[in-house]
Tab-separated table of C-alpha atoms and ligand atoms in Angstrom:
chain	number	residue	atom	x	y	z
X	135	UNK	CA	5.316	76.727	53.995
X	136	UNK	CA	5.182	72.988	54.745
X	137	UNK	CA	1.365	72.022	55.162
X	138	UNK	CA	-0.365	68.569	55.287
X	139	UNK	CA	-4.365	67.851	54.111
X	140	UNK	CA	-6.173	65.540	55.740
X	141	UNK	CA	-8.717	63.936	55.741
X	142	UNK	CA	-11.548	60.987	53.996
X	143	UNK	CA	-11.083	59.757	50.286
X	144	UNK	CA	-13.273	62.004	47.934
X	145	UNK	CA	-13.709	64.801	50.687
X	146	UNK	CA	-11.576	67.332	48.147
X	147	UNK	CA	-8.280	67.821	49.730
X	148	UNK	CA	-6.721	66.731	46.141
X	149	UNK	CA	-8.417	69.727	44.574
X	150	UNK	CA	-8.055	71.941	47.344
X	151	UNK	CA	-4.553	71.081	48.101
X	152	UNK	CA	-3.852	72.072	44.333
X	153	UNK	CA	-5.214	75.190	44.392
X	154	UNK	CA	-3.423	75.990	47.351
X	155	UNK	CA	0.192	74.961	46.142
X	156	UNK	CA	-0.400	77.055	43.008
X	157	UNK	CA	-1.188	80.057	44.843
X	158	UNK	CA	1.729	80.106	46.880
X	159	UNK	CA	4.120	78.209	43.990
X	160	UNK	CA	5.154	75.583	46.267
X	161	UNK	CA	4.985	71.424	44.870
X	162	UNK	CA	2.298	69.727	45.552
X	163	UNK	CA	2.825	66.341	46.324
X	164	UNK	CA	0.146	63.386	46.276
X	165	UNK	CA	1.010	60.304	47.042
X	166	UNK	CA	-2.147	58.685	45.203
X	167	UNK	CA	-0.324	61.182	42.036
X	168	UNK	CA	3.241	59.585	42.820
X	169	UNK	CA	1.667	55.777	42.626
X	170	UNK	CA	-0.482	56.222	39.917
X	171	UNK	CA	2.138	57.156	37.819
X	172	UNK	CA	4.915	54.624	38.881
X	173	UNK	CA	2.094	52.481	38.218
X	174	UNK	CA	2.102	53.444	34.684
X	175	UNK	CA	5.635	53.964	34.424
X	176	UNK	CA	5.728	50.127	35.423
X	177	UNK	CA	8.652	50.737	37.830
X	178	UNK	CA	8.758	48.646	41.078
X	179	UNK	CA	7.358	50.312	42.979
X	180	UNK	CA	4.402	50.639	41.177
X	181	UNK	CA	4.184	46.891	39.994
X	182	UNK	CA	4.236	46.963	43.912
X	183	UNK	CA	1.744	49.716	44.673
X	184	UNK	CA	-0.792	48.307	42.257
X	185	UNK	CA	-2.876	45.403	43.922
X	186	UNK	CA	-2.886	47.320	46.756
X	187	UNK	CA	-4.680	50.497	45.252
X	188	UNK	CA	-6.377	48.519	43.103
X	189	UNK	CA	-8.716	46.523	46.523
X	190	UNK	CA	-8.237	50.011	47.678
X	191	UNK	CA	-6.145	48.953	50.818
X	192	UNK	CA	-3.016	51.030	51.998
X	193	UNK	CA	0.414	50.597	50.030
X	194	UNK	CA	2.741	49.045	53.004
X	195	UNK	CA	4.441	51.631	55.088
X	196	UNK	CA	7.947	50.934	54.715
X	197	UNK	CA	7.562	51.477	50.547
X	198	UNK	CA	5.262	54.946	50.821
X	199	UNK	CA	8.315	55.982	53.294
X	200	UNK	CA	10.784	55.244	50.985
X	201	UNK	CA	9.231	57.096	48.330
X	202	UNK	CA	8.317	60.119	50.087
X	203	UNK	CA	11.933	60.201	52.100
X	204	UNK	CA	13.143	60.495	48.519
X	205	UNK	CA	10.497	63.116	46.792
X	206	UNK	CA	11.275	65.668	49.743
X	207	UNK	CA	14.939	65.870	49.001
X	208	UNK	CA	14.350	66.785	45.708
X	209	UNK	CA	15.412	70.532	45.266
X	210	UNK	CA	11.766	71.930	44.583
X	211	UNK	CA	10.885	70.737	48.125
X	212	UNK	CA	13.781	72.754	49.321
X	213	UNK	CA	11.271	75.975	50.194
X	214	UNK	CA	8.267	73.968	51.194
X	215	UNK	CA	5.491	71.499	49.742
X	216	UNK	CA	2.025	70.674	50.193
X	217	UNK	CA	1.068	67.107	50.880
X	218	UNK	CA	-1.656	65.104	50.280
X	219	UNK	CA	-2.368	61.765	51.007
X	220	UNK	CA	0.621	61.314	52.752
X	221	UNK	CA	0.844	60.306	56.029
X	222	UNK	CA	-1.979	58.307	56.336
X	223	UNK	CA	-1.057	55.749	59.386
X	224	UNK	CA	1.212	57.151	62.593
X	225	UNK	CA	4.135	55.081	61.246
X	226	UNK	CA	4.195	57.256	58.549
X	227	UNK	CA	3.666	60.199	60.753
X	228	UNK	CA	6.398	59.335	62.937
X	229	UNK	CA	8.549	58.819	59.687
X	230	UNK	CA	7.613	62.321	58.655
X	231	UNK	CA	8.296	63.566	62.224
X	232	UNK	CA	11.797	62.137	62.260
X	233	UNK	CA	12.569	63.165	58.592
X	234	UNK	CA	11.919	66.780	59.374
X	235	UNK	CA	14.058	66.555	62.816
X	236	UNK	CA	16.691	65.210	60.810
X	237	UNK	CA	16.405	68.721	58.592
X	238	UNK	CA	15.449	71.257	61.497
X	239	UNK	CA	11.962	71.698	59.824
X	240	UNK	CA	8.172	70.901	60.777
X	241	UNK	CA	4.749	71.732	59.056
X	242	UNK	CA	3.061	74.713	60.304
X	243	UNK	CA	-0.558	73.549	59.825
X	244	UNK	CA	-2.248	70.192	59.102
X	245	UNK	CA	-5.595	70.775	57.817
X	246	UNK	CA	-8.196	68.361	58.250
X	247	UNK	CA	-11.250	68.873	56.011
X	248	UNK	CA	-13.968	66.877	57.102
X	249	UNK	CA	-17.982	65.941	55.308
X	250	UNK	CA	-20.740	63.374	55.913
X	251	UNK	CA	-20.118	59.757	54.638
X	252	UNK	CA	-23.300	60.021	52.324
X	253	UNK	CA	-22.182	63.088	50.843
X	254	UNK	CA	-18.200	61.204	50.355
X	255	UNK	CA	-19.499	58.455	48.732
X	256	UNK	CA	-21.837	61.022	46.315
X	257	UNK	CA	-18.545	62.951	45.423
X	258	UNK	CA	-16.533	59.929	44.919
X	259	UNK	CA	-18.827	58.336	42.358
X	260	UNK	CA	-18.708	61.496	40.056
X	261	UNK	CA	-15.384	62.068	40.251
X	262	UNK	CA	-13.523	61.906	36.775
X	263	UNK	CA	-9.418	62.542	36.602
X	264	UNK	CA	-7.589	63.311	33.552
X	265	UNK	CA	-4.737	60.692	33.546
X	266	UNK	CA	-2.249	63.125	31.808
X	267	UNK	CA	-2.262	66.471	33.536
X	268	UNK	CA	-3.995	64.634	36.783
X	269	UNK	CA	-6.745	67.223	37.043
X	270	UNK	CA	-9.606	66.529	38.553
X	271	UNK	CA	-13.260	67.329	37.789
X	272	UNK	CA	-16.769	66.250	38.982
X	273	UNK	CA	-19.939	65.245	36.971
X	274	UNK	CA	-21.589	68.183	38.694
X	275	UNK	CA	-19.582	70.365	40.914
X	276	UNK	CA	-16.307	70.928	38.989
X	277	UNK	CA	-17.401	70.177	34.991
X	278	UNK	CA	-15.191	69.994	32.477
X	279	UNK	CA	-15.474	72.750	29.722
X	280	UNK	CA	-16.154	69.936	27.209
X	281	UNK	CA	-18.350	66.970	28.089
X	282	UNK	CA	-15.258	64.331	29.304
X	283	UNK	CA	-12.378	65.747	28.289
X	284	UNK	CA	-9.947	67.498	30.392
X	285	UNK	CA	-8.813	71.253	29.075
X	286	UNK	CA	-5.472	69.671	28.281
X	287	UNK	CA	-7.106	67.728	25.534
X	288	UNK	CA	-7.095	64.462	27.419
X	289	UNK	CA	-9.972	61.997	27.825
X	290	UNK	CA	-11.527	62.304	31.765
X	291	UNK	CA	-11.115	58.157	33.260
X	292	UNK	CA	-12.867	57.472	36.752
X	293	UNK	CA	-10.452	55.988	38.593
X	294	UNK	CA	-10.988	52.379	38.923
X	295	UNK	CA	-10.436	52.706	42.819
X	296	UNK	CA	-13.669	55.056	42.930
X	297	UNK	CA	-16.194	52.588	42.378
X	298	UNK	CA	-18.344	52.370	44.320
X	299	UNK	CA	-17.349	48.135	45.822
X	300	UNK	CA	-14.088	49.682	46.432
X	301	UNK	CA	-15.115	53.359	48.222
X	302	UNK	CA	-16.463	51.564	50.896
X	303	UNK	CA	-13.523	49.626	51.607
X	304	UNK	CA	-11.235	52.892	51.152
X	305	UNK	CA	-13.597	54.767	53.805
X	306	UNK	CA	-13.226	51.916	55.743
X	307	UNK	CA	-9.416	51.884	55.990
X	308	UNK	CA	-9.778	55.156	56.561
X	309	UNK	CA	-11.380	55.191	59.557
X	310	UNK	CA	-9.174	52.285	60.872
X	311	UNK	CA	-5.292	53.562	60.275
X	312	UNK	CA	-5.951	57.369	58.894
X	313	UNK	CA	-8.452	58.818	61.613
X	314	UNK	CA	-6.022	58.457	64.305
X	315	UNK	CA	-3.746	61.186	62.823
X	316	UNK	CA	-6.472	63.455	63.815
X	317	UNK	CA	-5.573	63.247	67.439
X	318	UNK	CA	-2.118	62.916	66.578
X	319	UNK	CA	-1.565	66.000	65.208
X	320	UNK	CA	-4.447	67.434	67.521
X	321	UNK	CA	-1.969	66.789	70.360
X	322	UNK	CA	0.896	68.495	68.832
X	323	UNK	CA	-1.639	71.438	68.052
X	324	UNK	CA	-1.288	72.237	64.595
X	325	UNK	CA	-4.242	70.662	63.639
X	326	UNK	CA	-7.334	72.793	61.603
X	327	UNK	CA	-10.210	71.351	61.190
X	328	UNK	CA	-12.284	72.956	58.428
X	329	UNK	CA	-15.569	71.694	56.827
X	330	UNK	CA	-15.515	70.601	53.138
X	331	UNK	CA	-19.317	71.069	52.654
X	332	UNK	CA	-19.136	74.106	50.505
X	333	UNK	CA	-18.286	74.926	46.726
X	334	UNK	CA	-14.600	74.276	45.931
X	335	UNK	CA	-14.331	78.504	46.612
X	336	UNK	CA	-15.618	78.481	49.529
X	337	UNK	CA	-13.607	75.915	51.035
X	338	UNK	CA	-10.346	77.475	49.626
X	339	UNK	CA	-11.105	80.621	50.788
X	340	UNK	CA	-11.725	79.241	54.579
X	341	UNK	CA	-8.049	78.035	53.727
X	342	UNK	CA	-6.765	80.484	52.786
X	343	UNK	CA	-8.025	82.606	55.454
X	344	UNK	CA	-5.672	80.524	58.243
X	345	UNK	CA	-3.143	80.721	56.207
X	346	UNK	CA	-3.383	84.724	56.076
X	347	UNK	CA	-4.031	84.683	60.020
X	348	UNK	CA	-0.446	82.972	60.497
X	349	UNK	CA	2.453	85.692	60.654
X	350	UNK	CA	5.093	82.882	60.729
X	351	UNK	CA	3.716	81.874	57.375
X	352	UNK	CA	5.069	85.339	55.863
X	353	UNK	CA	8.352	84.361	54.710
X	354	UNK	CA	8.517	81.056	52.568
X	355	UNK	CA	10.120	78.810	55.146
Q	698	AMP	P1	-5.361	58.932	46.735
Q	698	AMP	O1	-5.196	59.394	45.319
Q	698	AMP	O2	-4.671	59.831	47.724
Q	698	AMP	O3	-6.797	58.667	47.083
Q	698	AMP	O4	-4.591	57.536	46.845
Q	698	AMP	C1	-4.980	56.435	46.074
Q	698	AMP	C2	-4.485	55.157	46.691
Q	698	AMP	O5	-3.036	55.165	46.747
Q	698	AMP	C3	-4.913	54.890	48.115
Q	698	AMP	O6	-6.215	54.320	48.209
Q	698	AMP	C4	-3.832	53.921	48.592
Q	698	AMP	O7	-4.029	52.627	48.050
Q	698	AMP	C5	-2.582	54.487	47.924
Q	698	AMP	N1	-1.931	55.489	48.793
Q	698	AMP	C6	-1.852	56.829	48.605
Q	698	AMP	N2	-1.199	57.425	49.603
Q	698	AMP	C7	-0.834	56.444	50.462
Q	698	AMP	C8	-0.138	56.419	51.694
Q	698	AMP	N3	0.316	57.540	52.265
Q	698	AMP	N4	0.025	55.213	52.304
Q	698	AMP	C9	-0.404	54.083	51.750
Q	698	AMP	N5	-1.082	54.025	50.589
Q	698	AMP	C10	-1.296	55.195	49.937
């Protein structure tokens, strides 16, 4: 199962994307995950990465490649992967086109989970990640067990790049280099467009539901 989420920052394909991965034990791979930690990890890439994420602007294409041409060789990938945030211009479509010519594989669905802008911004502001185990919870919709702490133990952070200065600019990007994917994959008709107003179940289950529906999806490749 190789599937790709979609969509507007804070519209839930993190947490959605998670669930799903779990369910069918294949890696889910976030690129936002990826950064943040080579970010902490202080390698280059990250030193690299960090400005960028920081004004929330795109990391260039030609490093986000790089990185993801290497994750997807990595044996667990072998079966199939989930991936979120990734791509998120048509370069980095095409580069994920010709990467899975080059292996005689494609994705069998792209969903694209769409919500109002008022309601992004809303979810964005209460959003609170755990920076060990990368959970992630919302002041209201998703609360932790324990008042800001993640059930790992950890103390919840908002990310710096969900305030609210730099949401706006994130949205904005969005619209500008991410959108077009839309119509991208629309075109090569594996796109599925789902709405992400619901509770976290609800949207899972509409999911999950496609997922069910697709007989090629019955084996694991
Ligand atoms: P996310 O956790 O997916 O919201 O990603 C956080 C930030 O990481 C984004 O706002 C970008 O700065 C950067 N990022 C994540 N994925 C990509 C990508 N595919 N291309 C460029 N930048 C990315």
């Amino acid at each position: 199962m190789r599937l790709v989420f979609l969509g507007p920052p804070g519209v839930g394909k993190g947490t959605q994307s998670a669930v799903i991965a779990k369910k069918h034990a294949v890696p889910h791979i976030a690129t936002g995950d990826i950064l943040r930690k080579a970010i902490c990890d202080e390698t280059e890439v990250g030193l690299e990465a960090k400005s960028y994420i920081d004004a929330g602007k795109l990391v260039p294409d030609e490093v986000i490649i790089q990185v993801m041409n290497d994750r997807l060789q990595v044996s667990d990938a072998a079966a199939g992967y989930i991936l979120d945030g990734y791509p998120r211009t048509i370069v980095q479509g095409d580069a994920l086109a010709r990467f899975l010519l080059e292996s005689e594989k494609k994705i069998d669905h792209v969903f694209y989970l769409g919500l109002d802008e008022a309601v992004l911004v809303k979810r964005i502001s209460g959003r609170r990640l755990c920076p060990s185990c990368q959970t992630i919870y919302h002041i209201l919709h998703n609360k932790p067990t324990k008042d800001g702490q993640c059930e790992c133990g950890t103390s919840l952070i908002q990310r710096k790049d969900d305030h609210e200065d730099t949401v706006k600019n994130r949205l904005f990007v969005y619209e500008k280099e991410t959108a077009p994917l839309i119509e991208y994959y629309k075109k090569q008709d594996i796109l599925v467009q789902i709405d992400a107003d619901g509770s976290l179940k609800l949207v899972s289950e509409k999911i999950e539901k496609i997922l069910k529906e697709d007989p090629s999806l019955s084996s694991s490749d």
